[in-house]
Structures are given as C-alpha cells and as structure tokens.
Amino acid sequence: MKVLYSSGEITRRVKELGERITEEYQGKELFIVGILKGGFMFVSDLVRNVNLPARIEFVRLSSYGNSDSPEGDVKLVDDLKDAVQGKHVLIVDDIMDTGQSLIFFKQHLEKKGPASVKICTMIDKTCRRKEPIEPDYYGFRITDGFIVGYGLDYAEDYRTLPDICVLERT
Ligand code: IMP
Ligand code: MG
C-alpha cells in the first residue's frame, strides 16, 4: 500500500478547510451532518477546526456492499432525529465518487426546509461522477483509483489508518 496523503498533510489541509468554513459561515450556526461510517474521522477533525457555534448529527447511508463497486440503490439506514428546518446544513463525508449517495441525501434534506445545504468531502474523486453534483468544499481531488484509510474502507478494512493510501490489488 502506498501513502497518497500522509496524516500530516491531512491535518494541514483539514485546518485550511476549517478556516475557510469558519469564514464563510461567519455569524451563522452550523448544523453538521456526518455520514457514517466513512466520514467519522474527517468529521471529528474538521469540527475541531471550525470556530462557530455548531450542532452535530450523524446519519448512515449505505450504497456499496462489501466490495468496491456500486451495488444497487442508496439507502438511508438511520435518518436524522433533529429538525433541520431553517438550519445551515453542512454534510460531511469521506469521498464523493459517482455522486449518487450525496445527491440522494442532499435532495432528501432539501425536502425538510433547511436554510442552506452544502457538502464537504475529504476526497473529490472525479472520473466516475454520474450525477450533476460537486462538493462545495473538498480536501483533495483525485481522478481515479481506489483509496483507503482516514475513514475509507475496503470491505470494512483499513478505515482506521491515519494516512490515505492507494490500495494496490494483487
Ligand atoms: P458515491 O459513488 O459518490 O455515491 O460514493 C459512495 C461511497 O463509495 C462512498 O461514500 C465511499 O464509501 C465509497 N467509495 C467510493 N470510492 C471509494 C474509494 O476510493 N475508497 C473507498 N471507498 C470509496
Ligand atoms: Mg461512505
């Protein structure tokens, strides 16, 4: 496995993202929605770099089974309990790939009457995008390849690695 972004690079980039979000939402309260499981590590680092009043919730989406290829529709396994009406919602996830999961979830939230909805992903992976959607904020952009670590898994392995690595399959 080859390190693509080391934990040091990730730390620096997440700090920059947090500062930018802090500036752009000045005077507002954020309603952060983390996507489980992949977003768990990024969410916990990002929120410590956002200097704003904020609430945090988590939802669980499932789209891929235990493999690296898409497998049917996106499902909302665990929906929000708190109302998002009138809130500035920031969805935080590990990666945007085809865009199917996040377009599904963004549209789902928009029906609940939030003041705004934006998306922040650690990785923007562009070459397989199928939906007309982009992250409003992203840490790093890659075109292709399968990566693991920093929340990203392959069949539930490697999520806990501190670096983002390219999985080289034999
Ligand atoms: P979507 O294709 O944008 O809907 O992304 C669905 C999910 O696929 C993401 O939330 C990740 O869990 C997973 N995924 C996509 N690309 C990768 C990757 O390179 N490594 C690990 N998981 C990935
Ligand atoms: Mg995910």
mmCIF file of C-alpha atoms and ligand atoms in Angstrom:
data_model
loop_
_atom_site.group_PDB
_atom_site.id
_atom_site.type_symbol
_atom_site.label_atom_id
_atom_site.label_comp_id
_atom_site.label_asym_id
_atom_site.label_seq_id
_atom_site.Cartn_x
_atom_site.Cartn_y
_atom_site.Cartn_z
ATOM 1 C CA MET A 1 0.000 0.000 0.000
ATOM 2 C CA LYS A 2 1.300 3.406 -0.972
ATOM 3 C CA VAL A 3 0.670 6.549 1.076
ATOM 4 C CA LEU A 4 -1.081 9.142 -1.058
ATOM 5 C CA TYR A 5 -1.743 11.771 1.629
ATOM 6 C CA SER A 6 0.061 11.436 4.938
ATOM 7 C CA SER A 7 -1.633 12.231 8.205
ATOM 8 C CA GLY A 8 0.485 15.400 8.413
ATOM 9 C CA GLU A 9 -0.749 16.602 5.022
ATOM 10 C CA ILE A 10 -4.306 15.721 6.010
ATOM 11 C CA THR A 11 -4.001 17.690 9.249
ATOM 12 C CA ARG A 12 -2.790 20.784 7.392
ATOM 13 C CA ARG A 13 -5.489 20.544 4.755
ATOM 14 C CA VAL A 14 -8.305 19.986 7.270
ATOM 15 C CA LYS A 15 -7.149 23.077 9.166
ATOM 16 C CA GLU A 16 -7.371 25.149 5.971
ATOM 17 C CA LEU A 17 -10.828 23.778 5.223
ATOM 18 C CA GLY A 18 -11.985 24.552 8.752
ATOM 19 C CA GLU A 19 -10.720 28.113 8.477
ATOM 20 C CA ARG A 20 -12.479 28.622 5.172
ATOM 21 C CA ILE A 21 -15.756 27.249 6.504
ATOM 22 C CA THR A 22 -15.425 29.416 9.628
ATOM 23 C CA GLU A 23 -15.051 32.497 7.430
ATOM 24 C CA GLU A 24 -17.823 31.663 5.010
ATOM 25 C CA TYR A 25 -20.398 30.876 7.713
ATOM 26 C CA GLN A 26 -19.471 33.830 9.956
ATOM 27 C CA GLY A 27 -22.465 34.905 12.079
ATOM 28 C CA LYS A 28 -24.346 31.680 11.388
ATOM 29 C CA GLU A 29 -24.871 28.493 13.320
ATOM 30 C CA LEU A 30 -23.845 25.327 11.531
ATOM 31 C CA PHE A 31 -25.761 22.092 11.516
ATOM 32 C CA ILE A 32 -23.166 19.474 10.641
ATOM 33 C CA VAL A 33 -24.372 16.113 9.393
ATOM 34 C CA GLY A 34 -21.673 13.468 9.309
ATOM 35 C CA ILE A 35 -22.132 10.413 7.121
ATOM 36 C CA LEU A 36 -21.272 7.101 8.726
ATOM 37 C CA LYS A 37 -19.221 5.192 8.633
ATOM 38 C CA GLY A 38 -16.730 6.677 6.177
ATOM 39 C CA GLY A 39 -16.972 10.256 7.403
ATOM 40 C CA PHE A 40 -16.257 9.587 11.067
ATOM 41 C CA MET A 41 -12.580 10.549 11.169
ATOM 42 C CA PHE A 42 -12.861 13.562 8.878
ATOM 43 C CA VAL A 43 -15.866 14.907 10.803
ATOM 44 C CA SER A 44 -14.069 14.677 14.117
ATOM 45 C CA ASP A 45 -11.002 16.510 12.762
ATOM 46 C CA LEU A 46 -12.987 19.093 10.826
ATOM 47 C CA VAL A 47 -15.265 20.173 13.680
ATOM 48 C CA ARG A 48 -12.235 20.956 15.843
ATOM 49 C CA ASN A 49 -11.070 23.370 13.155
ATOM 50 C CA VAL A 50 -14.387 25.144 12.693
ATOM 51 C CA ASN A 51 -14.740 28.013 15.097
ATOM 52 C CA LEU A 52 -18.505 28.534 15.019
ATOM 53 C CA PRO A 53 -21.484 27.511 17.104
ATOM 54 C CA ALA A 54 -22.437 24.128 15.702
ATOM 55 C CA ARG A 55 -24.698 21.158 16.209
ATOM 56 C CA ILE A 56 -23.723 17.733 15.031
ATOM 57 C CA GLU A 57 -25.741 14.762 13.887
ATOM 58 C CA PHE A 58 -24.870 11.575 12.065
ATOM 59 C CA VAL A 59 -26.713 9.501 9.520
ATOM 60 C CA ARG A 60 -25.849 6.228 7.965
ATOM 61 C CA LEU A 61 -26.083 5.760 4.224
ATOM 62 C CA SER A 62 -25.354 2.533 2.518
ATOM 63 C CA SER A 63 -24.671 2.128 -1.146
ATOM 64 C CA TYR A 64 -21.809 -0.284 -1.552
ATOM 65 C CA GLY A 65 -21.816 -3.784 -0.175
ATOM 66 C CA ASN A 66 -18.585 -5.414 0.843
ATOM 67 C CA SER A 67 -16.863 -4.573 -2.390
ATOM 68 C CA ASP A 68 -15.529 -1.608 -4.270
ATOM 69 C CA SER A 69 -18.213 -1.490 -6.938
ATOM 70 C CA PRO A 70 -21.687 0.056 -6.744
ATOM 71 C CA GLU A 71 -24.421 -2.310 -5.795
ATOM 72 C CA GLY A 72 -27.934 -1.024 -6.244
ATOM 73 C CA ASP A 73 -29.606 1.998 -4.710
ATOM 74 C CA VAL A 74 -28.554 4.258 -1.915
ATOM 75 C CA LYS A 75 -30.349 3.591 1.345
ATOM 76 C CA LEU A 76 -30.774 5.765 4.382
ATOM 77 C CA VAL A 77 -30.150 3.362 7.222
ATOM 78 C CA ASP A 78 -30.528 5.843 10.062
ATOM 79 C CA ASP A 79 -32.244 9.203 9.405
ATOM 80 C CA LEU A 80 -31.859 12.486 11.317
ATOM 81 C CA LYS A 81 -33.761 12.832 14.507
ATOM 82 C CA ASP A 82 -33.392 16.617 14.820
ATOM 83 C CA ALA A 83 -35.296 19.023 12.590
ATOM 84 C CA VAL A 84 -33.115 20.795 10.046
ATOM 85 C CA GLN A 85 -35.753 23.344 9.118
ATOM 86 C CA GLY A 86 -34.192 26.811 8.831
ATOM 87 C CA LYS A 87 -30.681 25.478 9.572
ATOM 88 C CA HIS A 88 -27.461 25.882 7.630
ATOM 89 C CA VAL A 89 -26.619 22.254 6.980
ATOM 90 C CA LEU A 90 -23.127 21.073 6.101
ATOM 91 C CA ILE A 91 -22.972 17.439 5.024
ATOM 92 C CA VAL A 92 -19.540 15.913 5.758
ATOM 93 C CA ASP A 93 -18.358 12.668 4.186
ATOM 94 C CA ASP A 94 -15.170 10.868 3.251
ATOM 95 C CA ILE A 95 -15.443 10.874 -0.541
ATOM 96 C CA MET A 96 -17.627 11.854 -3.465
ATOM 97 C CA ASP A 97 -17.263 9.302 -6.238
ATOM 98 C CA THR A 98 -20.242 8.786 -8.587
ATOM 99 C CA GLY A 99 -22.164 11.368 -6.547
ATOM 100 C CA GLN A 100 -25.138 9.035 -6.140
ATOM 101 C CA SER A 101 -25.083 8.842 -2.341
ATOM 102 C CA LEU A 102 -24.664 12.532 -1.746
ATOM 103 C CA ILE A 103 -27.160 13.704 -4.362
ATOM 104 C CA PHE A 104 -29.679 11.322 -2.828
ATOM 105 C CA PHE A 105 -29.042 12.578 0.687
ATOM 106 C CA LYS A 106 -28.880 16.256 -0.281
ATOM 107 C CA GLN A 107 -32.251 16.013 -2.027
ATOM 108 C CA HIS A 108 -33.665 14.182 0.976
ATOM 109 C CA LEU A 109 -32.531 17.006 3.291
ATOM 110 C CA GLU A 110 -33.730 19.760 0.977
ATOM 111 C CA LYS A 111 -37.283 18.477 1.422
ATOM 112 C CA LYS A 112 -37.008 19.288 5.139
ATOM 113 C CA GLY A 113 -36.726 23.049 4.540
ATOM 114 C CA PRO A 114 -33.157 23.920 5.613
ATOM 115 C CA ALA A 115 -31.819 27.490 5.120
ATOM 116 C CA SER A 116 -28.938 26.035 3.072
ATOM 117 C CA VAL A 117 -27.263 22.716 2.334
ATOM 118 C CA LYS A 118 -23.620 22.337 1.358
ATOM 119 C CA ILE A 119 -21.337 19.344 1.030
ATOM 120 C CA CYS A 120 -17.789 18.896 2.306
ATOM 121 C CA THR A 121 -15.864 15.738 1.434
ATOM 122 C CA MET A 122 -12.272 14.875 2.228
ATOM 123 C CA ILE A 123 -11.773 13.488 -1.281
ATOM 124 C CA ASP A 124 -13.343 14.503 -4.554
ATOM 125 C CA LYS A 125 -12.874 11.595 -6.983
ATOM 126 C CA THR A 126 -13.919 12.882 -10.359
ATOM 127 C CA CYS A 127 -13.653 10.278 -13.109
ATOM 128 C CA ARG A 128 -16.712 8.171 -12.262
ATOM 129 C CA ARG A 129 -19.117 11.043 -11.485
ATOM 130 C CA LYS A 130 -22.599 10.193 -12.731
ATOM 131 C CA GLU A 131 -24.687 12.896 -11.121
ATOM 132 C CA PRO A 132 -24.712 16.693 -11.597
ATOM 133 C CA ILE A 133 -23.183 17.395 -8.200
ATOM 134 C CA GLU A 134 -19.847 18.627 -6.808
ATOM 135 C CA PRO A 135 -18.657 19.041 -3.237
ATOM 136 C CA ASP A 136 -18.776 22.695 -2.120
ATOM 137 C CA TYR A 137 -15.598 22.017 -0.130
ATOM 138 C CA TYR A 138 -13.104 19.187 -0.526
ATOM 139 C CA GLY A 139 -9.741 18.312 0.908
ATOM 140 C CA PHE A 140 -8.016 16.646 -2.033
ATOM 141 C CA ARG A 141 -9.067 15.848 -5.576
ATOM 142 C CA ILE A 142 -8.092 12.622 -7.345
ATOM 143 C CA THR A 143 -9.207 11.485 -10.752
ATOM 144 C CA ASP A 144 -9.234 7.743 -10.260
ATOM 145 C CA GLY A 145 -8.032 4.856 -8.132
ATOM 146 C CA PHE A 146 -9.256 3.108 -5.021
ATOM 147 C CA ILE A 147 -8.087 4.599 -1.750
ATOM 148 C CA VAL A 148 -8.352 3.540 1.865
ATOM 149 C CA GLY A 149 -7.601 4.931 5.293
ATOM 150 C CA TYR A 150 -8.799 8.006 7.193
ATOM 151 C CA GLY A 151 -12.297 6.507 7.328
ATOM 152 C CA LEU A 152 -12.254 4.973 3.863
ATOM 153 C CA ASP A 153 -12.531 1.201 3.774
ATOM 154 C CA TYR A 154 -12.166 -1.760 1.522
ATOM 155 C CA ALA A 155 -14.642 -4.418 2.708
ATOM 156 C CA GLU A 156 -14.553 -2.760 6.158
ATOM 157 C CA ASP A 157 -10.775 -2.987 6.454
ATOM 158 C CA TYR A 158 -8.271 -0.105 6.677
ATOM 159 C CA ARG A 159 -10.721 2.551 7.970
ATOM 160 C CA THR A 160 -8.591 3.295 10.987
ATOM 161 C CA LEU A 161 -5.350 4.099 9.124
ATOM 162 C CA PRO A 162 -4.209 7.676 9.775
ATOM 163 C CA ASP A 163 -2.975 8.161 6.189
ATOM 164 C CA ILE A 164 -4.896 7.965 2.932
ATOM 165 C CA CYS A 165 -3.366 5.155 0.891
ATOM 166 C CA VAL A 166 -3.797 3.687 -2.560
ATOM 167 C CA LEU A 167 -4.857 0.094 -2.387
ATOM 168 C CA GLU A 168 -2.749 -1.917 -4.750
ATOM 169 C CA ARG A 169 -4.516 -5.110 -5.561
ATOM 170 C CA THR A 170 -2.575 -8.221 -6.427
HETATM 171 P P1 IMP B 1 -20.713 7.632 -4.457
HETATM 172 O O1 IMP B 1 -20.322 6.777 -5.622
HETATM 173 O O2 IMP B 1 -20.280 9.062 -4.654
HETATM 174 O O3 IMP B 1 -22.170 7.508 -4.150
HETATM 175 O O4 IMP B 1 -19.892 7.088 -3.214
HETATM 176 C C1 IMP B 1 -20.376 6.022 -2.457
HETATM 177 C C2 IMP B 1 -19.404 5.505 -1.462
HETATM 178 O O5 IMP B 1 -18.463 4.706 -2.135
HETATM 179 C C3 IMP B 1 -18.529 6.491 -0.703
HETATM 180 O O6 IMP B 1 -19.164 7.115 0.386
HETATM 181 C C4 IMP B 1 -17.460 5.532 -0.214
HETATM 182 O O7 IMP B 1 -17.910 4.855 0.939
HETATM 183 C C5 IMP B 1 -17.346 4.561 -1.366
HETATM 184 N N1 IMP B 1 -16.146 4.825 -2.179
HETATM 185 C C6 IMP B 1 -16.049 5.406 -3.384
HETATM 186 N N2 IMP B 1 -14.774 5.467 -3.810
HETATM 187 C C7 IMP B 1 -14.038 4.913 -2.820
HETATM 188 C C8 IMP B 1 -12.623 4.680 -2.638
HETATM 189 O O8 IMP B 1 -11.763 5.021 -3.464
HETATM 190 N N3 IMP B 1 -12.273 4.071 -1.479
HETATM 191 C C9 IMP B 1 -13.158 3.694 -0.521
HETATM 192 N N4 IMP B 1 -14.476 3.904 -0.641
HETATM 193 C C10 IMP B 1 -14.915 4.502 -1.790
HETATM 194 MG MG MG B 2 -19.000 6.437 2.614
#
